[in-house]
């Protein structure tokens, strides 16, 4: 998804770098290779988690591990929404009314939610069968 580049002014193994994800990826969704290329290891779902704050660490490859020097960079990954979740009704699916109810009586109030965001979360209601135009939807 992106490449992180660190430099080291030393010579030899002390100038060579390795990268790892120090924190922010507890579910191990991401991977970073020794070229600093950050990639995903599995599909991400914005409805489960929309934001990742990764701490990337670069360290030199000094022959003595105790003398290796490190640097870190904060990388924020923000997932954009795609319309991948259907709306779900949260209202009951049964309505009762008197047979002699006047015209334009509210019979049922439909309520649904969609876990997507922005325009992808807007819900529109339609009647699948018009029952002889005896019912209508008012917004």
mmCIF file of C-alpha atoms in Angstrom:
data_model
loop_
_atom_site.group_PDB
_atom_site.id
_atom_site.type_symbol
_atom_site.label_atom_id
_atom_site.label_comp_id
_atom_site.label_asym_id
_atom_site.label_seq_id
_atom_site.Cartn_x
_atom_site.Cartn_y
_atom_site.Cartn_z
ATOM 1 C CA UNK A 1 0.000 0.000 0.000
ATOM 2 C CA UNK A 2 3.036 2.235 0.425
ATOM 3 C CA UNK A 3 6.827 2.176 0.676
ATOM 4 C CA UNK A 4 8.682 3.561 3.672
ATOM 5 C CA UNK A 5 12.236 4.702 3.066
ATOM 6 C CA UNK A 6 14.852 5.202 5.772
ATOM 7 C CA UNK A 7 18.519 6.006 5.208
ATOM 8 C CA UNK A 8 21.655 5.411 7.243
ATOM 9 C CA UNK A 9 24.877 7.344 6.598
ATOM 10 C CA UNK A 10 27.119 4.532 7.922
ATOM 11 C CA UNK A 11 29.117 2.127 5.747
ATOM 12 C CA UNK A 12 28.896 -1.663 5.393
ATOM 13 C CA UNK A 13 26.348 -3.654 7.432
ATOM 14 C CA UNK A 14 25.746 -0.594 9.610
ATOM 15 C CA UNK A 15 24.175 1.123 6.591
ATOM 16 C CA UNK A 16 21.861 -1.752 5.688
ATOM 17 C CA UNK A 17 18.351 -1.564 7.125
ATOM 18 C CA UNK A 18 15.565 -3.902 8.161
ATOM 19 C CA UNK A 19 11.971 -2.888 8.880
ATOM 20 C CA UNK A 20 9.265 -4.220 11.166
ATOM 21 C CA UNK A 21 5.881 -3.182 12.504
ATOM 22 C CA UNK A 22 6.528 -2.285 16.137
ATOM 23 C CA UNK A 23 2.890 -1.673 17.144
ATOM 24 C CA UNK A 24 -0.620 -0.939 15.904
ATOM 25 C CA UNK A 25 -1.200 -4.250 14.133
ATOM 26 C CA UNK A 26 -2.319 -6.619 16.882
ATOM 27 C CA UNK A 27 -4.356 -8.723 14.418
ATOM 28 C CA UNK A 28 -1.405 -8.923 11.996
ATOM 29 C CA UNK A 29 -3.227 -7.510 8.980
ATOM 30 C CA UNK A 30 -0.064 -5.889 7.598
ATOM 31 C CA UNK A 31 3.424 -6.920 6.536
ATOM 32 C CA UNK A 32 6.556 -4.918 5.777
ATOM 33 C CA UNK A 33 9.494 -6.322 3.838
ATOM 34 C CA UNK A 34 13.175 -5.374 4.043
ATOM 35 C CA UNK A 35 12.686 -2.847 1.234
ATOM 36 C CA UNK A 36 10.147 -0.963 3.376
ATOM 37 C CA UNK A 37 7.141 -2.047 1.280
ATOM 38 C CA UNK A 38 4.051 -2.099 3.505
ATOM 39 C CA UNK A 39 1.358 -4.506 2.292
ATOM 40 C CA UNK A 40 -1.795 -6.157 3.592
ATOM 41 C CA UNK A 41 -1.796 -9.870 4.430
ATOM 42 C CA UNK A 42 -5.573 -10.218 4.468
ATOM 43 C CA UNK A 43 -8.652 -8.346 3.346
ATOM 44 C CA UNK A 44 -9.495 -5.306 5.482
ATOM 45 C CA UNK A 45 -13.084 -4.379 6.394
ATOM 46 C CA UNK A 46 -13.907 -0.748 7.169
ATOM 47 C CA UNK A 47 -17.028 -1.775 9.072
ATOM 48 C CA UNK A 48 -14.836 -3.788 11.493
ATOM 49 C CA UNK A 49 -11.994 -1.272 11.783
ATOM 50 C CA UNK A 50 -11.718 1.931 9.768
ATOM 51 C CA UNK A 51 -8.359 3.246 10.977
ATOM 52 C CA UNK A 52 -4.951 1.760 11.735
ATOM 53 C CA UNK A 53 -2.130 3.650 13.435
ATOM 54 C CA UNK A 54 1.072 1.688 12.754
ATOM 55 C CA UNK A 55 4.470 2.322 14.294
ATOM 56 C CA UNK A 56 7.129 1.255 11.795
ATOM 57 C CA UNK A 57 10.659 0.642 13.054
ATOM 58 C CA UNK A 58 13.814 0.648 10.916
ATOM 59 C CA UNK A 59 17.053 -0.656 12.379
ATOM 60 C CA UNK A 60 20.527 -1.020 10.959
ATOM 61 C CA UNK A 61 22.153 -4.417 10.606
ATOM 62 C CA UNK A 62 25.185 -3.833 12.789
ATOM 63 C CA UNK A 63 27.055 -7.087 13.407
ATOM 64 C CA UNK A 64 26.608 -6.576 17.149
ATOM 65 C CA UNK A 65 22.851 -6.659 17.850
ATOM 66 C CA UNK A 66 23.344 -4.654 21.053
ATOM 67 C CA UNK A 67 24.753 -1.734 19.048
ATOM 68 C CA UNK A 68 21.989 -1.616 16.424
ATOM 69 C CA UNK A 69 20.386 1.793 16.038
ATOM 70 C CA UNK A 70 16.701 2.290 15.339
ATOM 71 C CA UNK A 71 14.303 4.935 14.158
ATOM 72 C CA UNK A 72 10.504 4.897 14.001
ATOM 73 C CA UNK A 73 7.795 6.424 11.848
ATOM 74 C CA UNK A 74 4.066 6.685 12.497
ATOM 75 C CA UNK A 75 1.906 5.507 9.562
ATOM 76 C CA UNK A 76 -1.856 6.082 9.566
ATOM 77 C CA UNK A 77 -3.992 3.884 7.328
ATOM 78 C CA UNK A 78 -7.550 5.117 6.787
ATOM 79 C CA UNK A 79 -9.917 2.753 5.006
ATOM 80 C CA UNK A 80 -12.355 4.310 2.572
ATOM 81 C CA UNK A 81 -15.847 2.883 2.383
ATOM 82 C CA UNK A 82 -17.229 0.757 -0.421
ATOM 83 C CA UNK A 83 -20.888 -0.205 -0.610
ATOM 84 C CA UNK A 84 -20.419 -3.765 0.638
ATOM 85 C CA UNK A 85 -23.000 -4.069 3.422
ATOM 86 C CA UNK A 86 -26.766 -4.362 2.900
ATOM 87 C CA UNK A 87 -29.219 -2.373 5.025
ATOM 88 C CA UNK A 88 -30.877 -4.188 7.914
ATOM 89 C CA UNK A 89 -34.363 -3.547 9.266
ATOM 90 C CA UNK A 90 -34.432 -2.655 12.954
ATOM 91 C CA UNK A 91 -38.207 -2.133 13.147
ATOM 92 C CA UNK A 92 -40.700 -4.946 13.655
ATOM 93 C CA UNK A 93 -42.004 -6.571 10.500
ATOM 94 C CA UNK A 94 -45.664 -6.811 11.528
ATOM 95 C CA UNK A 95 -48.241 -4.045 11.751
ATOM 96 C CA UNK A 96 -51.841 -4.117 12.994
ATOM 97 C CA UNK A 97 -54.605 -1.653 12.209
ATOM 98 C CA UNK A 98 -58.383 -1.315 12.529
ATOM 99 C CA UNK A 99 -60.321 -2.256 9.405
ATOM 100 C CA UNK A 100 -62.200 1.037 9.473
ATOM 101 C CA UNK A 101 -59.089 3.252 9.799
ATOM 102 C CA UNK A 102 -59.327 6.547 7.899
ATOM 103 C CA UNK A 103 -57.304 7.181 4.756
ATOM 104 C CA UNK A 104 -53.710 8.310 5.256
ATOM 105 C CA UNK A 105 -53.450 6.536 8.623
ATOM 106 C CA UNK A 106 -49.844 5.676 9.395
ATOM 107 C CA UNK A 107 -49.767 1.878 9.479
ATOM 108 C CA UNK A 108 -46.095 1.149 9.857
ATOM 109 C CA UNK A 109 -42.876 3.053 10.420
ATOM 110 C CA UNK A 110 -39.997 1.288 8.701
ATOM 111 C CA UNK A 111 -36.529 1.787 10.166
ATOM 112 C CA UNK A 112 -33.351 0.324 8.724
ATOM 113 C CA UNK A 113 -29.633 0.948 9.185
ATOM 114 C CA UNK A 114 -26.673 0.380 6.911
ATOM 115 C CA UNK A 115 -23.182 -0.031 8.433
ATOM 116 C CA UNK A 116 -21.520 1.593 5.403
ATOM 117 C CA UNK A 117 -20.652 5.287 5.643
ATOM 118 C CA UNK A 118 -21.497 8.456 3.742
ATOM 119 C CA UNK A 119 -23.767 8.064 0.706
ATOM 120 C CA UNK A 120 -23.310 4.268 0.908
ATOM 121 C CA UNK A 121 -25.255 4.276 4.189
ATOM 122 C CA UNK A 122 -28.367 6.041 2.867
ATOM 123 C CA UNK A 123 -31.461 3.805 2.934
ATOM 124 C CA UNK A 124 -34.320 4.129 0.456
ATOM 125 C CA UNK A 125 -37.665 2.398 0.926
ATOM 126 C CA UNK A 126 -39.965 1.010 -1.786
ATOM 127 C CA UNK A 127 -43.071 -1.183 -1.822
ATOM 128 C CA UNK A 128 -42.496 -4.418 -3.714
ATOM 129 C CA UNK A 129 -46.176 -5.002 -4.374
ATOM 130 C CA UNK A 130 -48.592 -2.087 -4.490
ATOM 131 C CA UNK A 131 -51.679 -3.983 -3.222
ATOM 132 C CA UNK A 132 -53.949 -2.098 -5.584
ATOM 133 C CA UNK A 133 -52.476 1.286 -4.558
ATOM 134 C CA UNK A 134 -53.934 0.950 -1.041
ATOM 135 C CA UNK A 135 -50.564 1.731 0.572
ATOM 136 C CA UNK A 136 -47.894 4.337 -0.041
ATOM 137 C CA UNK A 137 -44.601 5.415 1.439
ATOM 138 C CA UNK A 138 -44.270 8.885 2.910
ATOM 139 C CA UNK A 139 -40.830 10.260 3.706
#
